[in-house]
């Protein structure tokens, strides 16, 4: 399980003005996380080719209502892309930074969104570290099947300095409620994001 956030940072990238998009119901990519994707639809094969020949970036759009998507998403970087003999592809997408959709350059055959960065509000580092420790303590106990991976994940999260990234990684791996995931993705204050995360983790223990 690769969760390294030090290798790739939003500061290393220049966010393009537009991002192609895949619309997937119930799928939320967070900064600092890796999302494996199987690209099989023809429109998204074309979207992937477009991305690979431009900025190697695209985003995931969560639908909301008829032909609409949630306004906040995560710009994703293509870490790996393997094309199969039948034209489908296996892709590993890495979340770089939160972005807000401001409009559309294209809707067909695939969407291309105009985007802008979402600035993270400041929060006391000591407070974030305290909240990080509380969130880690609320993680579910590993089962026999997941014991090794769970222990490795905990160890890596505990030693990570970037408390904000830890919050996103925990949300990505442990929160299943779509409403909560959407709220966690849209929250630009890391302290309030942690507080919402902790509330969701506490609910899961009830």
Backbone as CSV, one residue per row, in Angstrom:
resi,resn,N_x,N_y,N_z,CA_x,CA_y,CA_z,C_x,C_y,C_z
1,UNK,0.851,-1.196,0.000,0.000,0.000,0.000,0.884,1.243,0.000
2,UNK,0.856,1.966,-1.101,1.722,3.136,-1.253,0.936,4.381,-0.875
3,UNK,1.299,5.022,0.229,0.588,6.234,0.644,1.541,7.414,0.751
4,UNK,2.718,7.300,0.157,3.726,8.343,0.326,3.226,9.662,-0.236
5,UNK,3.312,10.699,0.583,2.932,12.043,0.128,4.152,12.935,-0.020
6,UNK,5.312,12.405,0.358,6.518,13.212,0.256,7.102,13.166,-1.152
7,UNK,6.844,12.062,-1.845,7.356,11.938,-3.202,6.660,12.920,-4.132
8,UNK,5.352,13.101,-3.929,4.575,13.992,-4.776,3.870,15.005,-3.895
9,UNK,4.003,16.253,-4.247,3.364,17.337,-3.511,2.701,18.275,-4.492
10,UNK,1.596,18.887,-4.043,0.898,19.837,-4.914,1.814,20.977,-5.331
11,UNK,2.813,21.301,-4.486,3.716,22.391,-4.801,4.609,22.065,-5.995
12,UNK,4.728,20.783,-6.342,5.581,20.379,-7.450,4.877,20.537,-8.794
13,UNK,3.600,20.843,-8.785,2.832,20.857,-10.021,2.256,22.234,-10.301
14,UNK,2.163,22.533,-11.564,1.424,23.701,-12.005,0.055,23.210,-12.445
15,UNK,-0.974,23.625,-11.739,-2.316,23.161,-12.063,-2.749,23.735,-13.405
16,UNK,-3.142,22.875,-14.341,-3.636,23.402,-15.621,-4.970,24.114,-15.430
17,UNK,-5.332,24.922,-16.406,-6.600,25.648,-16.335,-7.799,24.737,-16.530
18,UNK,-7.580,23.623,-17.217,-8.667,22.678,-17.475,-8.206,21.265,-17.158
19,UNK,-9.167,20.427,-16.796,-8.893,19.019,-16.525,-9.970,18.155,-17.166
20,UNK,-9.579,17.118,-17.911,-10.579,16.148,-18.356,-11.131,15.395,-17.157
21,UNK,-12.301,14.784,-17.325,-12.989,14.200,-16.170,-13.641,12.868,-16.518
22,UNK,-13.577,11.947,-15.544,-14.395,10.745,-15.544,-15.477,10.940,-14.491
23,UNK,-16.717,10.672,-14.839,-17.816,10.779,-13.876,-18.105,9.392,-13.327
24,UNK,-17.920,9.231,-12.015,-18.118,7.933,-11.356,-18.972,8.124,-10.114
25,UNK,-20.044,7.405,-10.031,-20.946,7.505,-8.889,-20.279,6.954,-7.636
26,UNK,-20.287,7.744,-6.561,-19.775,7.289,-5.279,-18.272,7.204,-5.172
27,UNK,-17.547,7.795,-6.093,-16.084,7.720,-6.083,-15.505,9.089,-5.736
28,UNK,-14.695,9.144,-4.659,-14.101,10.393,-4.206,-12.601,10.188,-4.006
29,UNK,-11.812,10.833,-4.838,-10.360,10.803,-4.691,-9.934,11.955,-3.787
30,UNK,-9.012,11.666,-2.865,-8.499,12.696,-1.954,-7.016,12.949,-2.229
31,UNK,-6.540,14.165,-1.952,-5.106,14.445,-2.089,-4.278,13.470,-1.254
32,UNK,-3.161,13.046,-1.823,-2.263,12.133,-1.126,-2.633,10.676,-1.243
33,UNK,-3.685,10.360,-2.014,-4.167,8.981,-2.119,-4.052,8.467,-3.551
34,UNK,-3.969,7.142,-3.666,-3.876,6.486,-4.962,-5.176,5.752,-5.269
35,UNK,-5.681,5.933,-6.477,-6.933,5.312,-6.891,-6.695,4.475,-8.146
36,UNK,-6.841,3.136,-8.064,-6.724,2.305,-9.265,-8.012,2.377,-10.076
37,UNK,-7.873,2.489,-11.378,-9.022,2.599,-12.271,-8.871,1.648,-13.456
38,UNK,-9.993,1.095,-13.888,-10.036,0.287,-15.100,-10.810,1.089,-16.139
39,UNK,-10.140,1.520,-17.182,-10.741,2.368,-18.223,-11.197,1.483,-19.374
40,UNK,-12.517,1.413,-19.586,-13.033,0.528,-20.641,-14.000,1.210,-21.599
41,UNK,-14.755,2.215,-21.123,-15.681,2.898,-22.027,-14.910,3.665,-23.091
42,UNK,-15.453,3.700,-24.306,-14.765,4.350,-25.416,-14.507,5.825,-25.135
43,UNK,-15.473,6.518,-24.563,-15.286,7.955,-24.305,-14.154,8.187,-23.315
44,UNK,-14.008,7.287,-22.344,-12.955,7.469,-21.355,-11.604,6.943,-21.839
45,UNK,-11.620,6.061,-22.815,-10.362,5.710,-23.492,-9.819,6.950,-24.201
46,UNK,-10.724,7.686,-24.844,-10.316,8.916,-25.522,-9.876,9.974,-24.515
47,UNK,-10.579,10.031,-23.376,-10.198,10.969,-22.326,-8.800,10.669,-21.810
48,UNK,-8.497,9.373,-21.620,-7.178,8.976,-21.127,-6.095,9.344,-22.133
49,UNK,-6.334,9.099,-23.411,-5.361,9.481,-24.432,-5.113,10.984,-24.404
50,UNK,-6.189,11.747,-24.244,-6.067,13.206,-24.161,-5.189,13.594,-22.980
51,UNK,-5.452,12.981,-21.829,-4.692,13.313,-20.620,-3.225,12.931,-20.760
52,UNK,-2.964,11.754,-21.304,-1.590,11.280,-21.438,-0.775,12.139,-22.389
53,UNK,-1.452,12.773,-23.347,-0.748,13.596,-24.321,-0.770,15.081,-23.952
54,UNK,-1.243,15.405,-22.751,-1.230,16.801,-22.314,-0.525,16.900,-20.964
55,UNK,-1.270,17.045,-19.882,-0.660,17.263,-18.561,-0.554,15.995,-17.714
56,UNK,-1.001,14.858,-18.255,-1.061,13.593,-17.513,-1.917,13.745,-16.256
57,UNK,-2.957,14.540,-16.356,-3.833,14.759,-15.220,-5.286,14.687,-15.650
58,UNK,-6.128,14.182,-14.758,-7.570,14.279,-14.923,-8.205,14.198,-13.536
59,UNK,-9.520,14.336,-13.464,-10.200,14.317,-12.174,-11.403,13.396,-12.234
60,UNK,-11.914,13.077,-11.045,-13.101,12.244,-10.914,-14.264,13.138,-10.522
61,UNK,-15.356,13.052,-11.265,-16.540,13.834,-10.945,-17.615,12.954,-10.334
62,UNK,-18.153,13.359,-9.193,-19.250,12.632,-8.559,-20.572,13.250,-9.009
63,UNK,-21.462,12.477,-9.604,-22.709,13.047,-10.126,-23.626,13.553,-9.021
64,UNK,-24.360,14.614,-9.339,-25.385,15.140,-8.423,-26.523,15.690,-9.267
65,UNK,-27.568,14.922,-9.411,-28.682,15.351,-10.247,-28.414,15.069,-11.711
66,UNK,-29.351,15.499,-12.534,-29.278,15.235,-13.964,-28.141,16.011,-14.614
67,UNK,-27.160,15.272,-15.145,-26.057,15.855,-15.916,-25.218,16.860,-15.146
68,UNK,-25.239,16.825,-13.820,-24.426,17.714,-13.011,-23.441,16.897,-12.178
69,UNK,-22.357,17.541,-11.766,-21.382,16.881,-10.908,-21.079,17.790,-9.717
70,UNK,-20.558,17.175,-8.647,-20.195,17.947,-7.472,-19.138,18.994,-7.844
71,UNK,-19.235,20.204,-7.287,-18.351,21.289,-7.720,-16.912,21.164,-7.234
72,UNK,-16.661,20.348,-6.206,-15.304,20.191,-5.674,-14.804,18.782,-5.957
73,UNK,-13.597,18.685,-6.447,-12.994,17.401,-6.740,-11.490,17.506,-6.476
74,UNK,-10.750,16.504,-6.902,-9.304,16.482,-6.708,-8.602,16.301,-8.039
75,UNK,-7.657,17.165,-8.325,-6.839,16.989,-9.523,-5.963,15.761,-9.332
76,UNK,-6.016,14.845,-10.284,-5.268,13.601,-10.162,-4.173,13.499,-11.204
77,UNK,-3.033,12.983,-10.795,-1.898,12.761,-11.684,-1.826,11.285,-12.042
78,UNK,-1.637,10.976,-13.306,-1.505,9.585,-13.753,-0.120,9.085,-13.365
79,UNK,-0.067,8.235,-12.354,1.198,7.659,-11.910,1.630,6.516,-12.830
80,UNK,0.654,5.750,-13.313,0.953,4.623,-14.202,-0.261,4.369,-15.082
81,UNK,0.003,3.942,-16.311,-1.069,3.598,-17.238,-0.585,2.468,-18.139
82,UNK,-1.310,1.354,-18.098,-0.951,0.181,-18.898,-2.122,-0.139,-19.823
83,UNK,-1.860,-0.111,-21.116,-2.912,-0.383,-22.084,-2.955,-1.865,-22.401
84,UNK,-4.140,-2.434,-22.357,-4.333,-3.848,-22.639,-4.541,-4.079,-24.130
85,UNK,-4.450,-5.324,-24.526,-4.568,-5.668,-25.945,-5.933,-5.308,-26.516
86,UNK,-6.968,-5.299,-25.684,-8.319,-4.992,-26.162,-8.639,-3.502,-26.143
87,UNK,-7.635,-2.671,-25.835,-7.835,-1.231,-25.841,-8.218,-0.643,-24.502
88,UNK,-8.552,-1.491,-23.522,-8.811,-0.996,-22.165,-7.484,-0.674,-21.482
89,UNK,-7.540,0.001,-20.359,-6.312,0.396,-19.662,-6.474,0.254,-18.156
90,UNK,-5.369,-0.072,-17.503,-5.271,-0.057,-16.046,-4.503,1.216,-15.671
91,UNK,-5.091,2.032,-14.814,-4.515,3.333,-14.480,-4.389,3.466,-12.966
92,UNK,-3.302,4.064,-12.532,-3.165,4.448,-11.122,-3.139,5.966,-11.064
93,UNK,-4.154,6.537,-10.412,-4.304,7.987,-10.337,-3.958,8.454,-8.931
94,UNK,-3.117,9.476,-8.831,-2.682,10.012,-7.543,-3.307,11.382,-7.314
95,UNK,-3.971,11.558,-6.179,-4.600,12.833,-5.865,-3.585,13.896,-5.496
96,UNK,-3.619,15.030,-6.174,-2.632,16.089,-5.969,-3.178,17.221,-5.101
97,UNK,-4.308,17.800,-5.506,-4.827,18.955,-4.766,-6.312,19.133,-5.034
98,UNK,-7.016,19.695,-4.071,-8.439,19.994,-4.249,-8.611,21.102,-5.283
99,UNK,-9.650,20.970,-6.090,-9.963,21.999,-7.081,-11.468,22.222,-7.123
100,UNK,-11.836,23.411,-7.566,-13.242,23.745,-7.747,-13.524,23.890,-9.239
101,UNK,-14.627,23.301,-9.669,-15.036,23.409,-11.064,-15.730,24.754,-11.264
102,UNK,-15.248,25.515,-12.234,-15.807,26.849,-12.489,-16.591,26.920,-13.792
103,UNK,-16.536,25.867,-14.590,-17.237,25.856,-15.867,-16.785,24.684,-16.703
104,UNK,-17.216,24.677,-17.957,-16.909,23.552,-18.833,-16.386,24.034,-20.173
105,UNK,-15.295,23.443,-20.610,-14.797,23.680,-21.961,-15.391,22.687,-22.941
106,UNK,-15.813,21.528,-22.426,-16.314,20.471,-23.291,-17.179,19.533,-22.456
107,UNK,-18.254,19.024,-23.073,-19.110,18.031,-22.429,-19.078,16.692,-23.142
108,UNK,-18.887,16.704,-24.438,-18.850,15.481,-25.231,-17.610,15.454,-26.118
109,UNK,-17.055,14.278,-26.394,-17.483,12.947,-25.935,-17.165,12.665,-24.466
110,UNK,-16.296,13.497,-23.863,-16.031,13.425,-22.431,-15.927,14.854,-21.912
111,UNK,-16.091,15.021,-20.620,-16.083,16.351,-20.030,-14.652,16.883,-19.877
112,UNK,-14.506,18.170,-20.108,-13.291,18.903,-19.759,-13.727,20.098,-18.924
113,UNK,-13.297,20.114,-17.668,-13.730,21.142,-16.725,-12.709,22.251,-16.610
114,UNK,-13.187,23.482,-16.462,-12.322,24.584,-16.054,-12.218,24.540,-14.532
115,UNK,-11.017,24.646,-14.017,-10.822,24.451,-12.584,-9.944,25.547,-11.983
116,UNK,-10.072,25.694,-10.671,-9.192,26.584,-9.914,-8.830,25.903,-8.600
117,UNK,-7.648,26.225,-8.092,-7.205,25.632,-6.833,-8.071,26.125,-5.677
118,UNK,-8.252,25.259,-4.689,-8.930,25.635,-3.457,-7.864,25.867,-2.401
119,UNK,-7.797,27.061,-1.884,-6.787,27.397,-0.883,-7.179,26.813,0.469
120,UNK,-6.237,26.136,1.111,-6.476,25.566,2.430,-6.308,26.645,3.488
121,UNK,-7.274,26.753,4.388,-7.170,27.702,5.487,-6.135,27.229,6.496
122,UNK,-5.532,28.158,7.190,-4.515,27.796,8.166,-5.159,27.282,9.450
123,UNK,-4.425,26.410,10.139,-4.860,25.873,11.425,-3.623,25.623,12.265
124,UNK,-3.710,25.756,13.589,-2.545,25.533,14.444,-1.987,24.119,14.272
125,UNK,-0.691,24.024,14.037,-0.071,22.717,13.806,-0.230,21.806,15.017
126,UNK,-0.100,22.378,16.216,-0.241,21.565,17.427,-1.645,20.973,17.519
127,UNK,-2.641,21.771,17.167,-4.020,21.290,17.191,-4.217,20.158,16.197
128,UNK,-3.648,20.314,15.000,-3.779,19.273,13.978,-3.096,17.986,14.415
129,UNK,-1.953,18.094,15.083,-1.260,16.898,15.557,-2.086,16.177,16.622
130,UNK,-2.731,16.935,17.496,-3.595,16.330,18.515,-4.778,15.613,17.853
131,UNK,-5.383,16.265,16.872,-6.507,15.667,16.164,-6.065,14.444,15.363
132,UNK,-4.873,14.504,14.792,-4.332,13.356,14.080,-4.227,12.147,14.999
133,UNK,-3.666,12.342,16.181,-3.518,11.245,17.141,-4.875,10.672,17.544
134,UNK,-5.853,11.553,17.735,-7.193,11.100,18.111,-7.823,10.285,16.993
135,UNK,-7.660,10.746,15.743,-8.228,10.024,14.602,-7.579,8.650,14.446
136,UNK,-6.260,8.585,14.587,-5.563,7.307,14.461,-6.017,6.324,15.531
137,UNK,-6.290,6.830,16.731,-6.732,5.964,17.822,-8.129,5.393,17.563
138,UNK,-8.890,6.048,16.694,-10.257,5.605,16.392,-10.344,4.649,15.206
139,UNK,-9.224,4.372,14.562,-9.256,3.465,13.417,-9.677,2.075,13.873
140,UNK,-10.427,1.369,13.019,-10.902,0.035,13.411,-9.750,-0.941,13.615
141,UNK,-9.959,-1.877,14.514,-8.941,-2.896,14.748,-8.856,-3.812,13.537
142,UNK,-7.642,-4.189,13.147,-7.481,-5.024,11.948,-8.047,-6.424,12.142
143,UNK,-8.595,-6.958,11.047,-9.026,-8.348,11.036,-7.860,-9.221,10.601
144,UNK,-8.051,-10.530,10.655,-6.974,-11.437,10.251,-6.565,-11.201,8.808
145,UNK,-7.568,-10.933,7.937,-7.281,-10.769,6.507,-6.535,-9.468,6.214
146,UNK,-6.784,-8.426,7.028,-6.199,-7.121,6.724,-5.112,-6.723,7.712
147,UNK,-4.725,-7.630,8.592,-3.851,-7.277,9.709,-2.550,-6.639,9.250
148,UNK,-1.857,-7.280,8.311,-0.551,-6.770,7.895,-0.666,-5.413,7.231
149,UNK,-1.613,-5.271,6.283,-1.788,-3.993,5.599,-2.238,-2.896,6.562
150,UNK,-3.116,-3.245,7.495,-3.608,-2.258,8.447,-2.488,-1.755,9.349
151,UNK,-1.667,-2.668,9.816,-0.553,-2.271,10.677,0.438,-1.397,9.920
152,UNK,0.703,-1.748,8.661,1.615,-0.943,7.854,1.050,0.451,7.632
153,UNK,-0.243,0.529,7.349,-0.887,1.824,7.136,-0.796,2.689,8.392
154,UNK,-1.106,2.107,9.537,-1.024,2.850,10.794,0.387,3.378,11.036
155,UNK,1.378,2.522,10.825,2.765,2.913,11.057,3.168,4.074,10.163
156,UNK,2.789,4.013,8.895,3.158,5.081,7.963,2.443,6.381,8.313
157,UNK,1.183,6.285,8.707,0.443,7.484,9.061,0.982,8.121,10.340
158,UNK,1.382,7.301,11.286,1.895,7.817,12.556,3.167,8.636,12.381
159,UNK,4.015,8.248,11.431,5.295,8.948,11.266,5.215,10.085,10.248
160,UNK,4.093,10.221,9.568,3.949,11.303,8.600,3.833,12.640,9.304
161,UNK,4.589,13.633,8.840,4.549,14.972,9.429,3.342,15.777,8.961
162,UNK,2.857,15.499,7.778,1.782,16.297,7.188,0.437,15.838,7.741
163,UNK,0.010,16.437,8.843,-1.230,16.018,9.499,-2.436,16.175,8.589
164,UNK,-2.430,17.211,7.764,-3.560,17.421,6.854,-3.686,16.275,5.866
165,UNK,-2.561,15.802,5.346,-2.581,14.681,4.416,-3.057,13.409,5.100
166,UNK,-2.652,13.210,6.355,-3.098,12.044,7.114,-4.622,12.030,7.204
167,UNK,-5.212,13.185,7.444,-6.672,13.293,7.510,-7.307,12.815,6.212
168,UNK,-6.769,13.255,5.086,-7.314,12.859,3.788,-7.149,11.366,3.546
169,UNK,-6.016,10.808,3.920,-5.772,9.384,3.691,-6.711,8.538,4.541
170,UNK,-6.921,8.938,5.794,-7.858,8.202,6.647,-9.271,8.265,6.060
171,UNK,-9.676,9.449,5.616,-11.005,9.592,5.018,-11.161,8.689,3.805
172,UNK,-10.164,8.677,2.950,-10.217,7.896,1.718,-10.342,6.406,2.014
173,UNK,-9.615,5.913,2.999,-9.557,4.480,3.268,-10.636,3.976,4.227
174,UNK,-11.181,4.842,5.083,-12.023,4.330,6.154,-13.445,4.882,6.183
175,UNK,-13.720,5.960,5.467,-15.076,6.524,5.477,-15.830,6.019,4.255
176,UNK,-17.038,5.509,4.478,-17.830,4.930,3.384,-19.093,5.736,3.076
177,UNK,-19.499,6.603,3.990,-20.700,7.411,3.765,-20.418,8.481,2.718
178,UNK,-21.186,8.473,1.639,-20.946,9.423,0.552,-21.151,10.870,0.997
179,UNK,-22.153,11.100,1.825,-22.394,12.464,2.310,-21.196,12.968,3.100
180,UNK,-20.635,12.103,3.941,-19.467,12.490,4.739,-18.250,12.697,3.847
181,UNK,-18.057,11.832,2.870,-16.918,11.974,1.962,-16.992,13.294,1.204
182,UNK,-18.178,13.631,0.748,-18.354,14.889,0.024,-18.045,16.080,0.930
183,UNK,-18.526,16.029,2.168,-18.272,17.123,3.112,-16.791,17.229,3.449
184,UNK,-16.124,16.103,3.625,-14.693,16.109,3.934,-13.881,16.647,2.764
185,UNK,-14.307,16.337,1.557,-13.585,16.827,0.383,-13.798,18.327,0.207
186,UNK,-14.987,18.803,0.511,-15.314,20.211,0.281,-14.792,21.128,1.387
187,UNK,-14.491,20.581,2.563,-14.053,21.406,3.688,-12.635,21.917,3.472
188,UNK,-12.458,23.235,3.455,-11.144,23.825,3.189,-10.364,24.145,4.461
189,UNK,-10.971,23.948,5.629,-10.271,24.161,6.898,-9.852,22.805,7.460
190,UNK,-8.555,22.527,7.576,-8.121,21.204,8.032,-8.577,20.860,9.443
191,UNK,-8.721,21.859,10.314,-9.192,21.557,11.673,-10.639,21.073,11.648
192,UNK,-11.491,21.795,10.932,-12.888,21.367,10.832,-12.999,20.036,10.093
193,UNK,-12.099,19.804,9.131,-12.092,18.533,8.403,-11.791,17.377,9.346
194,UNK,-10.794,17.577,10.205,-10.460,16.549,11.194,-11.631,16.315,12.147
195,UNK,-12.271,17.379,12.586,-13.386,17.236,13.524,-14.517,16.430,12.892
196,UNK,-14.786,16.665,11.608,-15.818,15.890,10.910,-15.368,14.435,10.759
197,UNK,-14.104,14.243,10.434,-13.571,12.884,10.300,-13.711,12.112,11.607
198,UNK,-13.335,12.740,12.705,-13.405,12.080,14.009,-14.848,11.732,14.357
199,UNK,-15.776,12.620,14.043,-17.192,12.330,14.271,-17.626,11.095,13.499
200,UNK,-17.201,10.981,12.251,-17.565,9.826,11.432,-16.916,8.542,11.964
201,UNK,-15.684,8.622,12.413,-15.020,7.440,12.964,-15.684,6.993,14.266
202,UNK,-16.123,7.956,15.054,-16.820,7.624,16.303,-18.162,6.956,16.007
203,UNK,-18.856,7.431,14.973,-20.122,6.810,14.580,-19.915,5.336,14.201
204,UNK,-18.803,5.069,13.522,-18.532,3.709,13.050,-18.275,2.754,14.210
205,UNK,-17.891,3.303,15.371,-17.626,2.451,16.519,-18.887,2.145,17.332
206,UNK,-19.968,2.902,17.092,-21.208,2.702,17.851,-21.889,1.386,17.452
